[in-house]
Short mmCIF file of C-alpha atoms in Angstrom, two decimals:
data_model
loop_
_atom_site.label_atom_id
_atom_site.label_comp_id
_atom_site.label_asym_id
_atom_site.label_seq_id
_atom_site.Cartn_x
_atom_site.Cartn_y
_atom_site.Cartn_z
CA UNK B 18 -137.22 -108.63 -61.44
CA UNK B 19 -139.68 -105.86 -60.71
CA UNK B 20 -143.10 -106.12 -59.12
CA UNK B 21 -145.64 -103.30 -59.37
CA UNK B 22 -148.48 -103.34 -56.86
CA UNK B 23 -151.17 -100.95 -58.08
CA UNK B 24 -154.20 -100.08 -55.99
CA UNK B 25 -157.53 -99.47 -57.70
CA UNK B 26 -158.76 -95.91 -58.25
CA UNK B 27 -161.20 -94.02 -56.04
CA UNK B 28 -163.85 -96.67 -55.35
CA UNK B 29 -167.58 -96.85 -55.66
CA UNK B 30 -167.87 -99.77 -53.25
CA UNK B 31 -171.65 -100.04 -53.56
CA UNK B 32 -171.45 -100.85 -57.27
CA UNK B 33 -167.91 -102.31 -57.22
CA UNK B 34 -166.59 -99.89 -59.78
CA UNK B 35 -164.92 -96.48 -59.81
CA UNK B 36 -166.28 -93.05 -59.03
CA UNK B 37 -165.89 -90.34 -61.66
CA UNK B 38 -162.80 -89.26 -59.77
CA UNK B 39 -161.53 -92.83 -59.85
CA UNK B 40 -161.95 -92.90 -63.63
CA UNK B 41 -159.88 -89.73 -63.93
CA UNK B 42 -157.22 -91.38 -61.77
CA UNK B 43 -157.24 -94.50 -63.94
CA UNK B 44 -156.87 -92.35 -67.07
CA UNK B 45 -153.85 -90.57 -65.61
CA UNK B 46 -152.37 -93.90 -64.56
CA UNK B 47 -152.77 -95.07 -68.16
CA UNK B 48 -150.71 -92.11 -69.38
CA UNK B 49 -147.86 -93.27 -67.16
CA UNK B 50 -148.25 -96.97 -68.01
CA UNK B 51 -146.02 -96.99 -71.12
CA UNK B 52 -143.14 -95.75 -68.99
CA UNK B 53 -143.52 -98.59 -66.48
CA UNK B 54 -142.28 -101.19 -69.01
CA UNK B 55 -144.69 -103.87 -67.83
CA UNK B 56 -144.23 -107.35 -69.26
CA UNK B 57 -147.06 -109.29 -67.59
CA UNK B 58 -150.24 -108.14 -65.84
CA UNK B 59 -152.47 -109.71 -63.21
CA UNK B 60 -155.71 -108.29 -61.87
CA UNK B 61 -158.20 -108.88 -59.07
CA UNK B 62 -161.61 -110.14 -60.22
CA UNK B 63 -163.34 -107.22 -58.48
CA UNK B 64 -164.77 -104.51 -60.72
CA UNK B 65 -162.93 -101.57 -59.21
CA UNK B 66 -159.56 -103.20 -59.89
CA UNK B 67 -160.47 -104.31 -63.40
CA UNK B 68 -161.85 -100.86 -64.24
CA UNK B 69 -158.59 -99.32 -63.04
CA UNK B 70 -156.46 -101.70 -65.08
CA UNK B 71 -158.44 -101.44 -68.32
CA UNK B 72 -157.18 -98.01 -69.55
CA UNK B 73 -153.57 -98.94 -68.79
CA UNK B 74 -153.89 -102.30 -70.54
CA UNK B 75 -155.23 -100.56 -73.63
CA UNK B 76 -152.37 -98.06 -73.49
CA UNK B 77 -149.69 -100.77 -73.47
CA UNK B 78 -151.49 -103.35 -75.59
CA UNK B 79 -151.56 -106.01 -72.90
CA UNK B 80 -154.10 -108.36 -71.38
CA UNK B 81 -154.27 -109.25 -67.70
CA UNK B 82 -154.77 -112.64 -66.12
CA UNK B 83 -157.59 -112.53 -63.56
CA UNK B 84 -156.45 -114.03 -60.24
CA UNK B 85 -159.02 -114.80 -57.54
CA UNK B 86 -156.34 -114.62 -54.85
CA UNK B 87 -155.81 -110.92 -55.63
CA UNK B 88 -159.31 -110.03 -54.39
CA UNK B 89 -159.41 -107.71 -51.37
CA UNK B 90 -158.06 -109.65 -48.36
CA UNK B 91 -161.21 -111.65 -47.58
CA UNK B 92 -160.52 -112.91 -44.06
CA UNK B 93 -163.20 -112.48 -41.41
CA UNK B 94 -163.18 -112.50 -37.63
CA UNK B 95 -166.16 -113.43 -35.44
CA UNK B 96 -166.44 -110.89 -32.63
CA UNK B 97 -169.03 -113.01 -30.82
CA UNK B 98 -166.32 -115.47 -29.80
CA UNK B 99 -164.17 -112.96 -27.91
CA UNK B 100 -165.45 -110.21 -25.63
CA UNK B 101 -162.03 -108.61 -25.66
CA UNK B 102 -162.15 -108.16 -29.44
CA UNK B 103 -165.22 -105.96 -29.17
CA UNK B 104 -162.93 -103.15 -28.00
CA UNK B 105 -161.06 -103.41 -31.30
CA UNK B 106 -164.18 -102.98 -33.45
CA UNK B 107 -166.70 -100.94 -31.42
CA UNK B 108 -168.81 -100.01 -34.46
CA UNK B 109 -169.64 -103.61 -35.40
CA UNK B 110 -172.53 -104.15 -32.95
CA UNK B 111 -175.90 -104.96 -34.52
CA UNK B 112 -179.31 -103.88 -33.21
CA UNK B 113 -179.86 -107.23 -31.49
CA UNK B 114 -176.69 -106.81 -29.43
CA UNK B 115 -174.63 -109.36 -31.38
CA UNK B 116 -171.70 -108.52 -33.62
CA UNK B 117 -171.50 -108.99 -37.35
CA UNK B 118 -168.48 -110.87 -38.73
CA UNK B 119 -165.77 -108.31 -39.36
CA UNK B 120 -164.73 -108.40 -42.99
CA UNK B 121 -161.91 -105.89 -42.68
CA UNK B 122 -159.86 -107.69 -40.07
CA UNK B 123 -157.09 -105.08 -40.02
CA UNK B 124 -159.44 -102.17 -39.41
CA UNK B 125 -159.11 -102.21 -35.62
CA UNK B 126 -158.68 -99.24 -33.32
CA UNK B 127 -155.09 -98.20 -32.56
CA UNK B 128 -155.94 -98.17 -28.85
CA UNK B 129 -156.48 -101.94 -29.15
CA UNK B 130 -153.49 -103.10 -31.18
CA UNK B 131 -151.17 -100.77 -29.24
CA UNK B 132 -151.96 -102.80 -26.10
CA UNK B 133 -151.48 -106.13 -27.91
CA UNK B 134 -147.94 -106.34 -29.30
CA UNK B 135 -148.58 -109.80 -30.74
CA UNK B 136 -150.24 -108.14 -33.74
CA UNK B 137 -146.96 -106.58 -34.79
CA UNK B 138 -144.96 -109.78 -34.36
CA UNK B 139 -144.05 -111.88 -37.41
CA UNK B 140 -145.57 -115.04 -35.95
CA UNK B 141 -147.39 -113.70 -32.91
CA UNK B 142 -150.26 -112.21 -34.93
CA UNK B 143 -151.22 -115.73 -36.04
CA UNK B 144 -152.05 -116.56 -32.41
CA UNK B 145 -153.90 -113.31 -31.67
CA UNK B 146 -157.57 -113.14 -30.69
CA UNK B 147 -158.52 -111.76 -34.10
CA UNK B 148 -156.72 -114.61 -35.88
CA UNK B 149 -158.12 -117.33 -33.62
CA UNK B 150 -161.64 -115.98 -34.06
CA UNK B 151 -161.64 -116.22 -37.84
CA UNK B 152 -159.85 -117.46 -40.94
CA UNK B 153 -157.11 -114.84 -41.35
CA UNK B 154 -154.22 -117.28 -40.93
CA UNK B 155 -155.61 -119.66 -43.52
CA UNK B 156 -156.40 -116.88 -45.99
CA UNK B 157 -152.98 -115.31 -45.51
CA UNK B 158 -151.24 -118.65 -46.07
CA UNK B 159 -153.24 -119.22 -49.25
CA UNK B 160 -152.45 -115.77 -50.65
CA UNK B 161 -148.74 -116.10 -49.87
CA UNK B 162 -148.54 -119.57 -51.39
CA UNK B 163 -150.14 -118.33 -54.60
CA UNK B 164 -147.68 -115.44 -54.78
CA UNK B 165 -144.77 -117.83 -54.26
CA UNK B 166 -146.14 -120.23 -56.87
CA UNK B 167 -146.27 -117.37 -59.38
CA UNK B 168 -142.79 -116.07 -58.52
CA UNK B 169 -141.44 -119.58 -58.94
CA UNK B 170 -142.51 -119.50 -62.60
CA UNK B 171 -140.34 -116.39 -62.99
CA UNK B 172 -137.31 -118.04 -61.41
CA UNK B 173 -137.69 -117.17 -57.71
CA UNK B 174 -138.34 -120.09 -55.37
CA UNK B 175 -139.16 -119.37 -51.73
CA UNK B 176 -136.59 -120.84 -49.37
CA UNK B 177 -137.12 -119.85 -45.75
CA UNK B 178 -137.31 -116.08 -45.55
CA UNK B 179 -135.58 -115.48 -48.89
CA UNK B 180 -135.83 -116.65 -52.50
CA UNK B 181 -133.60 -119.05 -54.39
CA UNK B 182 -132.88 -117.78 -57.88
CA UNK B 183 -133.34 -120.62 -60.34
CA UNK B 184 -133.39 -118.34 -63.38
CA UNK B 185 -132.21 -114.74 -63.61
CA UNK B 186 -135.07 -112.46 -64.57
CA UNK B 187 -135.34 -108.74 -65.26
CA UNK B 188 -139.01 -108.71 -66.30
CA UNK B 189 -141.70 -106.54 -64.70
CA UNK B 190 -145.02 -107.93 -63.49
CA UNK B 191 -147.91 -105.73 -62.38
CA UNK B 192 -150.74 -106.54 -59.97
CA UNK B 193 -153.88 -104.37 -60.08
CA UNK B 194 -155.59 -105.03 -56.77
CA UNK B 195 -156.43 -103.61 -53.33
CA UNK B 196 -154.95 -102.04 -50.21
CA UNK B 197 -155.43 -104.98 -47.86
CA UNK B 198 -154.05 -107.60 -50.22
CA UNK B 199 -151.10 -105.40 -51.21
CA UNK B 200 -150.10 -105.13 -47.55
CA UNK B 201 -150.39 -108.89 -47.14
CA UNK B 202 -148.15 -109.51 -50.16
CA UNK B 203 -145.58 -106.96 -48.98
CA UNK B 204 -145.52 -108.46 -45.50
CA UNK B 205 -144.69 -111.87 -46.98
CA UNK B 206 -141.92 -110.48 -49.18
CA UNK B 207 -140.47 -108.49 -46.27
CA UNK B 208 -141.06 -111.06 -43.50
CA UNK B 209 -143.08 -108.82 -41.20
CA UNK B 210 -146.56 -109.06 -39.71
CA UNK B 211 -149.22 -107.80 -42.13
CA UNK B 212 -150.62 -105.69 -39.28
CA UNK B 213 -147.44 -103.59 -39.40
CA UNK B 214 -148.38 -102.52 -42.92
CA UNK B 215 -152.17 -102.48 -42.48
CA UNK B 216 -151.70 -99.95 -39.68
CA UNK B 217 -148.46 -98.33 -40.75
CA UNK B 218 -149.15 -97.19 -44.30
CA UNK B 219 -152.08 -95.87 -46.31
CA UNK B 220 -151.91 -96.40 -50.06
CA UNK B 221 -153.91 -93.83 -51.99
CA UNK B 222 -156.21 -95.01 -54.78
CA UNK B 223 -154.35 -95.66 -58.07
CA UNK B 224 -151.00 -95.52 -56.24
CA UNK B 225 -148.04 -97.56 -57.46
CA UNK B 226 -145.70 -99.50 -55.19
CA UNK B 227 -142.53 -100.74 -56.89
CA UNK B 228 -140.58 -103.72 -55.55
CA UNK B 229 -137.32 -105.04 -56.98
CA UNK B 230 -135.28 -108.14 -56.36
CA UNK B 231 -131.70 -107.87 -55.10
CA UNK B 232 -129.23 -110.73 -55.54
CA UNK B 233 -126.29 -109.71 -53.38
CA UNK B 234 -125.22 -113.33 -53.09
CA UNK B 235 -125.37 -115.51 -56.18
CA UNK B 236 -128.53 -117.59 -56.16
CA UNK B 237 -130.22 -115.82 -53.22
CA UNK B 238 -132.64 -112.90 -53.63
CA UNK B 239 -134.62 -110.59 -51.40
CA UNK B 240 -137.09 -107.86 -52.34
CA UNK B 241 -136.91 -104.14 -51.53
CA UNK B 242 -139.12 -101.16 -52.32
CA UNK B 243 -138.06 -98.37 -54.66
CA UNK B 244 -141.31 -96.47 -54.05
CA UNK B 245 -144.37 -97.04 -51.89
CA UNK B 246 -147.75 -95.54 -52.73
CA UNK B 247 -146.43 -93.31 -55.52
CA UNK B 248 -149.07 -90.96 -56.97
CA UNK B 249 -146.86 -88.79 -59.17
CA UNK B 250 -149.19 -89.50 -62.10
CA UNK B 251 -151.94 -87.68 -60.19
CA UNK B 252 -149.74 -84.69 -59.49
CA UNK B 253 -148.75 -84.58 -63.18
CA UNK B 254 -152.43 -84.37 -64.07
CA UNK B 255 -153.23 -81.89 -61.29
CA UNK B 256 -155.62 -84.43 -59.75
CA UNK B 257 -155.69 -84.35 -55.93
CA UNK B 258 -155.30 -87.73 -54.21
CA UNK B 259 -158.38 -89.43 -52.85
CA UNK B 260 -158.89 -89.68 -49.10
CA UNK B 261 -159.99 -93.33 -49.39
CA UNK B 262 -157.96 -95.67 -47.11
CA UNK B 263 -157.33 -92.91 -44.58
CA UNK B 264 -159.02 -91.91 -41.34
CA UNK B 265 -159.63 -88.39 -40.02
CA UNK B 266 -156.50 -86.30 -39.56
CA UNK B 267 -158.08 -84.56 -36.56
CA UNK B 268 -161.03 -85.98 -34.63
CA UNK B 269 -163.09 -82.81 -34.90
CA UNK B 270 -163.26 -83.12 -38.70
CA UNK B 271 -166.59 -84.89 -39.11
CA UNK B 272 -166.29 -84.84 -42.91
CA UNK B 273 -163.51 -87.39 -42.79
CA UNK B 274 -163.88 -91.07 -41.90
CA UNK B 275 -163.67 -91.94 -38.23
#
């Protein structure tokens, strides 16, 4: 089977919708949608994901099931419980000297995670300071269990690190969601720490990541990527990719996010 993981278009986070650029991206994505041969669609409840999906759904005559577990990865970490964690999120200090709960748990400085190899370990990250100081492990387990429950309905039952094929399936399902949750889902399918993907890739708005099952031994499947963060639909429409999800290429560029 095929799984398409589609990030929302250029976001207007304040109003939880798309910018004008994001709407152009969604329109170009819709032009490509008929060629994706999507059978079933699922979408995050957040506005920016639903606004991205809407033009494509109209183009292919489909409806999408809204799944709460596809919302942007909602785990938090409490920096007030670990002085060491403050070095990972130096911009989180409030005026009163305390630290606000960090909503974007993966958004830590490279200088921190590079000195803490547990974050890149399949199981070690679950015992890290960031995990112990919040609900990331519980949220991750919930998201992965919901993915596995859905895949089971398509004939793929999780068994250890792989999937038992109970029914052969060549259908395509599409998820319209967010960067953080896409990385979490990929990490589960690939059996790696989500921090490897949170810090190793940047998926541009409206990008498409295509995953396919491989059944090299009868009854046992794994999942591999055919493309990661594909934005060919933007190039076809001469629309430059958004910078959202990235940080400054060089530190001196103050126009880009630091």
